[in-house]
Structure formats: structure tokens, C-alpha cells
PDB file of C-alpha atoms in Angstrom:
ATOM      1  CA  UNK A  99     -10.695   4.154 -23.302  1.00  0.00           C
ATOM      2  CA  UNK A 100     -11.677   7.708 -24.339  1.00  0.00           C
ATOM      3  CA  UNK A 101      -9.399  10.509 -23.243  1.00  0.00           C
ATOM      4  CA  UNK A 102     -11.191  14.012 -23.335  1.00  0.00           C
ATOM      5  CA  UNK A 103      -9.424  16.969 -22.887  1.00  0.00           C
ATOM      6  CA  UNK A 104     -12.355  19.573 -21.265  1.00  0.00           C
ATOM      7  CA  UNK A 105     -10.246  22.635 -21.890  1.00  0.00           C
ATOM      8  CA  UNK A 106     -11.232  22.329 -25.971  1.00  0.00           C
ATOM      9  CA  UNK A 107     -14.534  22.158 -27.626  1.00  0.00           C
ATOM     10  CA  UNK A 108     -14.071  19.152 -29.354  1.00  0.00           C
ATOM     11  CA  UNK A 109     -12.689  17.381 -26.117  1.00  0.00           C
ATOM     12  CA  UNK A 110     -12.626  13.431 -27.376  1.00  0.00           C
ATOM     13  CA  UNK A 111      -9.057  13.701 -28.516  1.00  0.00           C
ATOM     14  CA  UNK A 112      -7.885  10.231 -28.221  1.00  0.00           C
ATOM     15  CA  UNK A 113      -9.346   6.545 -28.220  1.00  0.00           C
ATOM     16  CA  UNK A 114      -7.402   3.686 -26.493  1.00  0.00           C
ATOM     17  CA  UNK A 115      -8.585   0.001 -27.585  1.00  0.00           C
ATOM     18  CA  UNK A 116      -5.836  -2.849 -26.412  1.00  0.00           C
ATOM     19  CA  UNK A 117      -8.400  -4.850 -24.004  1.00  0.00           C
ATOM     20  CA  UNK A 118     -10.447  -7.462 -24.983  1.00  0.00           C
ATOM     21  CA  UNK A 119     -13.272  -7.019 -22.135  1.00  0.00           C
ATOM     22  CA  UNK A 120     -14.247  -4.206 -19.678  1.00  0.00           C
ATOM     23  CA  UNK A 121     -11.639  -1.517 -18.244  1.00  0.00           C
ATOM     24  CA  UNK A 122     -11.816  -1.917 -14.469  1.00  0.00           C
ATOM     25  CA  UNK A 123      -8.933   0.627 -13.504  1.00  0.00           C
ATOM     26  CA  UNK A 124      -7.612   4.154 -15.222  1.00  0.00           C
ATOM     27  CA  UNK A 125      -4.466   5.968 -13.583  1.00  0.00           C
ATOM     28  CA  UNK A 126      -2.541   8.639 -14.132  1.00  0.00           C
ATOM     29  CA  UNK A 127       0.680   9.331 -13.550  1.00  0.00           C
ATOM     30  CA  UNK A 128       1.729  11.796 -11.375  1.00  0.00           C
ATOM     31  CA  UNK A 129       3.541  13.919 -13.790  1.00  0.00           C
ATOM     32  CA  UNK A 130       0.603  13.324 -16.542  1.00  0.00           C
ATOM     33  CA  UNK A 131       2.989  11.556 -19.321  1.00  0.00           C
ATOM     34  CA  UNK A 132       1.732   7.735 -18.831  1.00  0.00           C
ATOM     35  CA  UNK A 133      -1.626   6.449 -18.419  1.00  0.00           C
ATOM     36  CA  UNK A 134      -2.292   2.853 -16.422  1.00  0.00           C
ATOM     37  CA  UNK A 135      -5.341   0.674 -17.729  1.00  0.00           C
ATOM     38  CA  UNK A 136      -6.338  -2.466 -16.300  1.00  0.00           C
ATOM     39  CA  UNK A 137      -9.251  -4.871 -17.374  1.00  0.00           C
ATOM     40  CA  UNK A 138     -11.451  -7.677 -16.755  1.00  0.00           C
ATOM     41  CA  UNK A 139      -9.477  -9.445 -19.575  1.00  0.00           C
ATOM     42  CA  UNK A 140      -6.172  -9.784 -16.765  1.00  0.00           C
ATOM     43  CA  UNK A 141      -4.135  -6.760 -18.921  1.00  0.00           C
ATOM     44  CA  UNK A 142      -2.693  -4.270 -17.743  1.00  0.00           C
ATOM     45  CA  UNK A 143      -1.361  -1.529 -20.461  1.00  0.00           C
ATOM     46  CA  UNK A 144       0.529   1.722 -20.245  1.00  0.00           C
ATOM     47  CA  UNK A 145      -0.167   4.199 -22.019  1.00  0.00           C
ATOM     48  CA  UNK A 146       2.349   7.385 -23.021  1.00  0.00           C
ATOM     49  CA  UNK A 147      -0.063  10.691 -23.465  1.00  0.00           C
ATOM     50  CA  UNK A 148       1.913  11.398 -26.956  1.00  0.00           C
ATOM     51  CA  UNK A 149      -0.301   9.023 -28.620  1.00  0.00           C
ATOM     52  CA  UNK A 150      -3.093  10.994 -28.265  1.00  0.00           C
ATOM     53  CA  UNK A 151      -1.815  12.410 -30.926  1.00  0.00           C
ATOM     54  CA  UNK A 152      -1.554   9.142 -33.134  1.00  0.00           C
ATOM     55  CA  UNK A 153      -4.185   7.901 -35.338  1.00  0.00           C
ATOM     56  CA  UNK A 154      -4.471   4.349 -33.828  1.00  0.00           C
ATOM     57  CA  UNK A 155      -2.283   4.725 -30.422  1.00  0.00           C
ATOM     58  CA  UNK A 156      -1.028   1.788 -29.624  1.00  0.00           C
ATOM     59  CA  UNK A 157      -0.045   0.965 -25.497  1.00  0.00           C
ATOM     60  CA  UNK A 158       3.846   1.480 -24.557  1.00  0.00           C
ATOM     61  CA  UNK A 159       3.838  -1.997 -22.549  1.00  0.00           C
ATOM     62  CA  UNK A 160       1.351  -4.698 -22.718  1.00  0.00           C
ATOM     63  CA  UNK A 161       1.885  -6.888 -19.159  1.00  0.00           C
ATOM     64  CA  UNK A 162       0.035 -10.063 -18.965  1.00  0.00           C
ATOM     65  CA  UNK A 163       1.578 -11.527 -15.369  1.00  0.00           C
ATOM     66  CA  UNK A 164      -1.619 -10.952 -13.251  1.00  0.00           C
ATOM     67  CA  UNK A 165      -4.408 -13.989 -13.702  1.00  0.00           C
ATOM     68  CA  UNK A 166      -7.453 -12.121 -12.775  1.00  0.00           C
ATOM     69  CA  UNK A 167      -9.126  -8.710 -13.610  1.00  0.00           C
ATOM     70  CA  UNK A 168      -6.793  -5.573 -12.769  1.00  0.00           C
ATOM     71  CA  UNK A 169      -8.847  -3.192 -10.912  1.00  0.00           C
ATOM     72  CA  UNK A 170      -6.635  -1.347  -8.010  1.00  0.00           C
ATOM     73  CA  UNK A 171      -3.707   0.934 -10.079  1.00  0.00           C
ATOM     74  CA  UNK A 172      -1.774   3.654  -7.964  1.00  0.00           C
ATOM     75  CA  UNK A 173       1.682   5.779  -8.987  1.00  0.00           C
ATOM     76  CA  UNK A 174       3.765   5.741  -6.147  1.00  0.00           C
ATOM     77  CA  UNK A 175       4.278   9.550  -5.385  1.00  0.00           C
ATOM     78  CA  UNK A 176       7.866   8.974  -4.017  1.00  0.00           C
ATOM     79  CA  UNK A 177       9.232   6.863  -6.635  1.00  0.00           C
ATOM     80  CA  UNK A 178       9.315   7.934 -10.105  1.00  0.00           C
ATOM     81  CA  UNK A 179       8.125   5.581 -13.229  1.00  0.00           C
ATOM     82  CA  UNK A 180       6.847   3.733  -9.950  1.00  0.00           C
ATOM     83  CA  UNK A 181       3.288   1.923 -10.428  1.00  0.00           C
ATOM     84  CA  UNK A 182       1.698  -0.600  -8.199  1.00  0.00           C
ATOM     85  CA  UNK A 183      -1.555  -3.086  -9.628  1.00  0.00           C
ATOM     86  CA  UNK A 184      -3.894  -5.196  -8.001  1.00  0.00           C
ATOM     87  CA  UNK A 185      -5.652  -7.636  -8.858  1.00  0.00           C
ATOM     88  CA  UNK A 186      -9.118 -10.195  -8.189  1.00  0.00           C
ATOM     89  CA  UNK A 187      -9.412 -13.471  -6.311  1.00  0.00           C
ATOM     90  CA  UNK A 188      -7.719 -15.468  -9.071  1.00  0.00           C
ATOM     91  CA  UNK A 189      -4.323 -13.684  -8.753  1.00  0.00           C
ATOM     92  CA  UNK A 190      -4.707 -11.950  -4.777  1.00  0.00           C
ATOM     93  CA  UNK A 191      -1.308 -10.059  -6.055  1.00  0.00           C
ATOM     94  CA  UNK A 192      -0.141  -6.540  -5.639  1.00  0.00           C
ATOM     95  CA  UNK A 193       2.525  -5.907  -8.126  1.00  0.00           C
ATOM     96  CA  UNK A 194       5.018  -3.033  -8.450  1.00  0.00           C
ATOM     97  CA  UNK A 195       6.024  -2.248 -12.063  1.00  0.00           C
ATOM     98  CA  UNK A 196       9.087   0.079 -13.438  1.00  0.00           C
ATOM     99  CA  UNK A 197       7.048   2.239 -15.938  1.00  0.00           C
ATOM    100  CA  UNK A 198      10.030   3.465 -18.168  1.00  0.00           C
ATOM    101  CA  UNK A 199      11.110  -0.226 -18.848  1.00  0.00           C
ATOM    102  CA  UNK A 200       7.997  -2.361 -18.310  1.00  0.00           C
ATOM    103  CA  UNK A 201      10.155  -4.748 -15.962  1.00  0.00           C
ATOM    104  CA  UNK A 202       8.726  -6.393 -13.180  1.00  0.00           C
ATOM    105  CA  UNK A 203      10.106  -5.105  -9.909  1.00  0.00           C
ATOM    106  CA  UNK A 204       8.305  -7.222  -7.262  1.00  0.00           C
ATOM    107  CA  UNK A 205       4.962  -9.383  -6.357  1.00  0.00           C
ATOM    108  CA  UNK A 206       3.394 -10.414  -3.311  1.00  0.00           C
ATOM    109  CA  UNK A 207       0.488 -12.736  -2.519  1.00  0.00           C
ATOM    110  CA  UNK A 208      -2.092 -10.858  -0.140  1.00  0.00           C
ATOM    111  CA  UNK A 209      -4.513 -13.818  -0.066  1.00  0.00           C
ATOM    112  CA  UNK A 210      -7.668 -12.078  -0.847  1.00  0.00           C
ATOM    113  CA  UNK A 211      -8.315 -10.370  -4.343  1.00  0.00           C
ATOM    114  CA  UNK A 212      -6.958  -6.872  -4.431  1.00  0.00           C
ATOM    115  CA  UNK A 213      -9.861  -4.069  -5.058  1.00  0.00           C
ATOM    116  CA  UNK A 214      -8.185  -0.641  -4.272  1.00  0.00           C
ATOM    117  CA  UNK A 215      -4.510   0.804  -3.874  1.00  0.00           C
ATOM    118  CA  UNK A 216      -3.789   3.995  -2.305  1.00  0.00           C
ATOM    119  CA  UNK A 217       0.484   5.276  -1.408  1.00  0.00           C
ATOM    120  CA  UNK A 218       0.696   6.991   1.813  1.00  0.00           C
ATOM    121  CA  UNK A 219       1.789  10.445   0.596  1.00  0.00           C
ATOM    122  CA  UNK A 220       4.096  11.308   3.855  1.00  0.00           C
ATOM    123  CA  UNK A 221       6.426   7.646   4.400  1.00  0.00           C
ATOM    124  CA  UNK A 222       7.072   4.653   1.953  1.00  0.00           C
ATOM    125  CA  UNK A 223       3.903   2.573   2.487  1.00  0.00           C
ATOM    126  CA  UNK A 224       0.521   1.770   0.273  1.00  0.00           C
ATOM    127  CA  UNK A 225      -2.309   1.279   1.390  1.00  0.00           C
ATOM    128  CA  UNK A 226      -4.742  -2.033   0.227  1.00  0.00           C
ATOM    129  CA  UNK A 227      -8.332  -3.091   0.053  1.00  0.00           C
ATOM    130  CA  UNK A 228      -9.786  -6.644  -0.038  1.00  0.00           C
ATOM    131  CA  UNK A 229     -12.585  -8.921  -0.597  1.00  0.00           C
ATOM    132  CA  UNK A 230     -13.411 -11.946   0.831  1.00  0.00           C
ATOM    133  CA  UNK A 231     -13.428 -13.418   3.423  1.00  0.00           C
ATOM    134  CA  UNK A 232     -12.607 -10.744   5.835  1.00  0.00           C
ATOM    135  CA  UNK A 233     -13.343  -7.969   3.764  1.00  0.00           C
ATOM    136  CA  UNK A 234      -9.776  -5.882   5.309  1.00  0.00           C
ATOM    137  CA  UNK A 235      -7.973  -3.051   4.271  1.00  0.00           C
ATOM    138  CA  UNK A 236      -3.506  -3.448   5.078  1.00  0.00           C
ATOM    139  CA  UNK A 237      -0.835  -0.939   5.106  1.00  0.00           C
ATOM    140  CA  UNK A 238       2.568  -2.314   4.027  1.00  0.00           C
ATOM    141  CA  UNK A 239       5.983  -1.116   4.503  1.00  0.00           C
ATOM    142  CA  UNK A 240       7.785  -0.736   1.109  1.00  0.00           C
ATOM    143  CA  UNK A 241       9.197  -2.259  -0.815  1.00  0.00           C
ATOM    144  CA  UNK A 242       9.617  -4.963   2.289  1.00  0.00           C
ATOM    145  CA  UNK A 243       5.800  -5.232   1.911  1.00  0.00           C
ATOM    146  CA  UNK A 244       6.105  -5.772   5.200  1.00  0.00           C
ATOM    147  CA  UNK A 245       2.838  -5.777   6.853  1.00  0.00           C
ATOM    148  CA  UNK A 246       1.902  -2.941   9.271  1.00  0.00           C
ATOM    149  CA  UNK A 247      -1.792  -3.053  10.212  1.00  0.00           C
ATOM    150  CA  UNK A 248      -5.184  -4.190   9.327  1.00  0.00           C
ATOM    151  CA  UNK A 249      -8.339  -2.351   9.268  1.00  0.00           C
ATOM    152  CA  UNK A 250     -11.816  -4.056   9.620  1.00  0.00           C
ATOM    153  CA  UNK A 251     -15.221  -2.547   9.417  1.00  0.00           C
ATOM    154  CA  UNK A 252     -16.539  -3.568   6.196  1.00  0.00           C
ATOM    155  CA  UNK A 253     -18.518  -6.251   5.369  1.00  0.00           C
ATOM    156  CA  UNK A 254     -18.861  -6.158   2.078  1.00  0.00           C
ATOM    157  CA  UNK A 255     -15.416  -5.955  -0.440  1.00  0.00           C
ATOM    158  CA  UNK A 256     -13.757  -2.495  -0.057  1.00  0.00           C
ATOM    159  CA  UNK A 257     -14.167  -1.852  -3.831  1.00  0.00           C
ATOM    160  CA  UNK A 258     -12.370   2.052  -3.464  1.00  0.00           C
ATOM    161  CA  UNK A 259     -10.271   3.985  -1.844  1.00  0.00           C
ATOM    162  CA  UNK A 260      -9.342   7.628  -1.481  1.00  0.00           C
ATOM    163  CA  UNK A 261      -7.237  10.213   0.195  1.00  0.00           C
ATOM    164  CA  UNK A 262      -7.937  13.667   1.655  1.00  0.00           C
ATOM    165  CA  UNK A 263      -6.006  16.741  -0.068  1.00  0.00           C
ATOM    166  CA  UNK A 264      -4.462  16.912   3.224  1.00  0.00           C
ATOM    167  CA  UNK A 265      -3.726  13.101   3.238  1.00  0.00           C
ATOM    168  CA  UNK A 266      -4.321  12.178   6.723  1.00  0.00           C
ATOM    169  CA  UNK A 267      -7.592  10.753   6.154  1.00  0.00           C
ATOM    170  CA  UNK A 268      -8.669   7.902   3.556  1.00  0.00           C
ATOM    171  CA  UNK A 269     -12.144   7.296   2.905  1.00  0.00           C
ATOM    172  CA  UNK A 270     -13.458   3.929   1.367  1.00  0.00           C
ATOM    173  CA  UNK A 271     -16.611   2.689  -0.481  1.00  0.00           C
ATOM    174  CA  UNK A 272     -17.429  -1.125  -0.082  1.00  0.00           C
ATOM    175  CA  UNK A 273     -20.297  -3.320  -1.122  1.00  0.00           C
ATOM    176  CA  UNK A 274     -22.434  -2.807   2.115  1.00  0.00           C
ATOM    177  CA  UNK A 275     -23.681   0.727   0.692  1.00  0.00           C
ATOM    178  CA  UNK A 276     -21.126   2.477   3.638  1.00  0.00           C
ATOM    179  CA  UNK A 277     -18.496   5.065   3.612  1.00  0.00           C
ATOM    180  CA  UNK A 278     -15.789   4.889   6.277  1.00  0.00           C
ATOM    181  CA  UNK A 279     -12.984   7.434   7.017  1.00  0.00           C
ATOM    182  CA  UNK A 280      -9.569   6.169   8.380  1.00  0.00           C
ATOM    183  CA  UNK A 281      -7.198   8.354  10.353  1.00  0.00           C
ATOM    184  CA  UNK A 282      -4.472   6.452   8.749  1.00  0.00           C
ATOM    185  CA  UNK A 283      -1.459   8.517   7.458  1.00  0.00           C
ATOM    186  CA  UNK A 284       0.326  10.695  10.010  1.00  0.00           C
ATOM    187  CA  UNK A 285       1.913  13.608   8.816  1.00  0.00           C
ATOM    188  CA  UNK A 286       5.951  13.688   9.745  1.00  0.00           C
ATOM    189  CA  UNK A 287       6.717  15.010  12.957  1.00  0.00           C
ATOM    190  CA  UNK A 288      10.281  16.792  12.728  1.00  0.00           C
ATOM    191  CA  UNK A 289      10.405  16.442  16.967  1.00  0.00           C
ATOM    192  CA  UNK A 290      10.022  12.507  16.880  1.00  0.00           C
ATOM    193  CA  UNK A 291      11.161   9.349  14.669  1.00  0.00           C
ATOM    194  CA  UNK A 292       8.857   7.470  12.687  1.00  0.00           C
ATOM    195  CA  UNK A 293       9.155   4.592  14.992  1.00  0.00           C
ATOM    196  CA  UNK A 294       8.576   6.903  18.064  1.00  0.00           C
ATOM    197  CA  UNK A 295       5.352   8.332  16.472  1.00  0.00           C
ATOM    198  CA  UNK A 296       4.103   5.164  15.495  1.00  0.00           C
ATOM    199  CA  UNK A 297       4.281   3.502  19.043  1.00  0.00           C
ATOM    200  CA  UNK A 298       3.018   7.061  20.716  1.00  0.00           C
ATOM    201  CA  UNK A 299      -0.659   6.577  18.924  1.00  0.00           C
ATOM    202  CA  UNK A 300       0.346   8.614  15.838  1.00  0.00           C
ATOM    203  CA  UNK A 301      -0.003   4.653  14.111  1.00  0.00           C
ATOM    204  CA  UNK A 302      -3.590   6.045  13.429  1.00  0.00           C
ATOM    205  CA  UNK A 303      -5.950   3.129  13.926  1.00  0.00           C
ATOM    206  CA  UNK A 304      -9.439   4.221  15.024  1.00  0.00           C
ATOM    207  CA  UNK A 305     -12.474   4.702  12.581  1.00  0.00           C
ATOM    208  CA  UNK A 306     -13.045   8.237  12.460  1.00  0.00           C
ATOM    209  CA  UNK A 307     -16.940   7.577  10.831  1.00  0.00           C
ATOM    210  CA  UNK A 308     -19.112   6.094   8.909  1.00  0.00           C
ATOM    211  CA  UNK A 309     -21.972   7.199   6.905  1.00  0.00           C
ATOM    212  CA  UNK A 310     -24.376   5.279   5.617  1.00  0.00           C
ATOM    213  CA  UNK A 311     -24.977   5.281   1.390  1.00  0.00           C
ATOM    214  CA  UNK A 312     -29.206   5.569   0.269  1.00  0.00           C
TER     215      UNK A 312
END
């Protein structure tokens, strides 16, 4: 993992080794202090941006519970020290991690390998992408991972996900060489509950569009 920091001429500042095969997954956190890595080697590492500074940085935590490659990271935006990983068709498991401590907070079996995680910026819910068979993308409730709704429309694996600066759209990027943009996050409506806006329609689950990838 090389870290560059474009503000500086000599920008590589900082290389990560801890996996043994390739990096599938690089995230952030939201308040720029730890760095998620996941690889085809089943590790996932976190990283604290101090050890840029370090000669040979070494990672904060080393977790070795998922059993296939660790592609889909996302930092819950509600929850600090909050991270949720996903992994391939080995493992099928979203897990939800407490950053500061490296404890395990909670794992659930989705039953198809686990390509892309997105949070839902406005309520407590994320967002998940799949691969075979059915080639699906779920929104859970958390942390009762509760499941919501499934979208369909892809027929290859959804292999990435992402959200509009506005976050009430989500476009994803599968194997079938297509781009498809969800109306799935509603904005909070002070005038009506959750529950009410949900059952009105403002559960957003129509494909807006897709466009084709050449």
C-alpha cells in the first residue's frame, strides 16, 4: 500500500506491507486518522495515519476472522471507530469491527460473497452488494441487520458501489459492463416518521437508469 500525499512534491510518503497477496479494499476513515486494508490473503489491517511517519509502519490491528478475500470496507458515518468488512464466497460475512479496540462487534451470514458496502448517510442502515447466484444488492437495518429490501438488475456480481454528494442516489458497477443508479436513501422528512415515509413510497425502490459501459 502506497500512501501519497499530492499536496507535496515528493508525495510517496508512506509504504504499508502486512498482506501476503493482492489488496482488494482501501478505506478511510471518516475523520482521516485510520486506514482499512483488506486482501486476497483473508486480512484485514488497520492502519493509524501516524505511521506514515515511521520507517517500517507496522498495522494497529491485524484481524484474521473472515475466510475469504476482504474486498467491501465502509466507516459507518454515524458511529465513531465504527467499520463494517465484507467478504468473498468462502466467508458470505459482513462484519462490524470497533476500530479503537480491534474487538469484534457482530457478524452475519448474507449467503452470497460480499463485493461492496455503502452506510446510508441519513438513518442507521448499510447498504450491500453480491455475487452469485442472484447477483442482489440488500439494505439492512442496524445493528439488527435486519433485512429491509433487495434490489435486482444485475447480472453479473455488483463488484462497487457509490453514493451521490447528496446521498439519495447510489450508483453501482457490476460484471455485465452496466452502471445502474438506485433511488435508495431518502432524506429525513421532519413532517413524517421514518416508518410513515417508508410505507408512503419514500422506501425508494425503482431503478432510476442504467447506462451501458463500452
Amino acid at each position: 500500500i502506497v500512501n501519497h500525499d499530492v499536496r507535496v512534491a515528493r508525495h510517496n510518503v508512506a509504504t504499508l506491507t502486512a498482506h501476503d497477496q493482492e489488496v482488494c479494499g482501501l478505506a478511510w476513515s471518516n475523520d482521516g486518522e485510520i486506514l482499512a486494508s483488506g486482501g486476497n490473503d483473508n486480512l484485514l489491517c488497520l492502519w493509524d495515519a501516524s505511521s506514515s511517519s515511521s520507517s517500517s509502519p507496522q498495522p494497529r490491528y491485524r484481524m484474521t476472522d473472515h475466510q475469504a478475500a476482504v474486498k467491501a470496507l465502509a466507516w459507518s458515518p454515524h458511529e465513531r471507530r465504527l467499520l463494517a468488512s465484507g467478504a468473498g464466497t468462502a466467508d458470505r460475512c459482513i462484519k462490524f469491527w470497533n476500530s479503537q479496540t480491534g474487538s469484534l462487534l457482530n457478524s452475519i451470514d448474507t449467503g452470497s460473497q460480499v463485493c461492496a458496502l455503502q452506510w446510508n448517510p441519513f438513518e442507521k442502515e448499510i447498504l450491500s452488494s453480491h455475487g452469485y447466484a442472484r447477483n442482489q444488492i440488500c439494505l439492512w437495518k442496524y445493528p439488527s441487520m435486519a433485512k429491509i429490501k433487495e434490489f435486482e438488475g444485475h447480472t453479473s456480481r455488483v463488484l462497487h458501489m457509490a453514493t451521490s454528494p447528496d446521498g439519495s442516489t447510489v450508483v453501482s458497477a457490476a460484471g455485465d459492463e452496466t452502471l445502474r443508479f438506485w433511488e435508495i436513501f431518502s432524506p429525513p422528512v421532519k413532517s413524517k416518521t421514518s416508518t410513515e415515509i417508508y410505507n408512503s413510497g419514500g422506501m425508494p425502490s425503482k431503478l432510476s437508469w442504467t447506462s451501458q459501459i463500452r
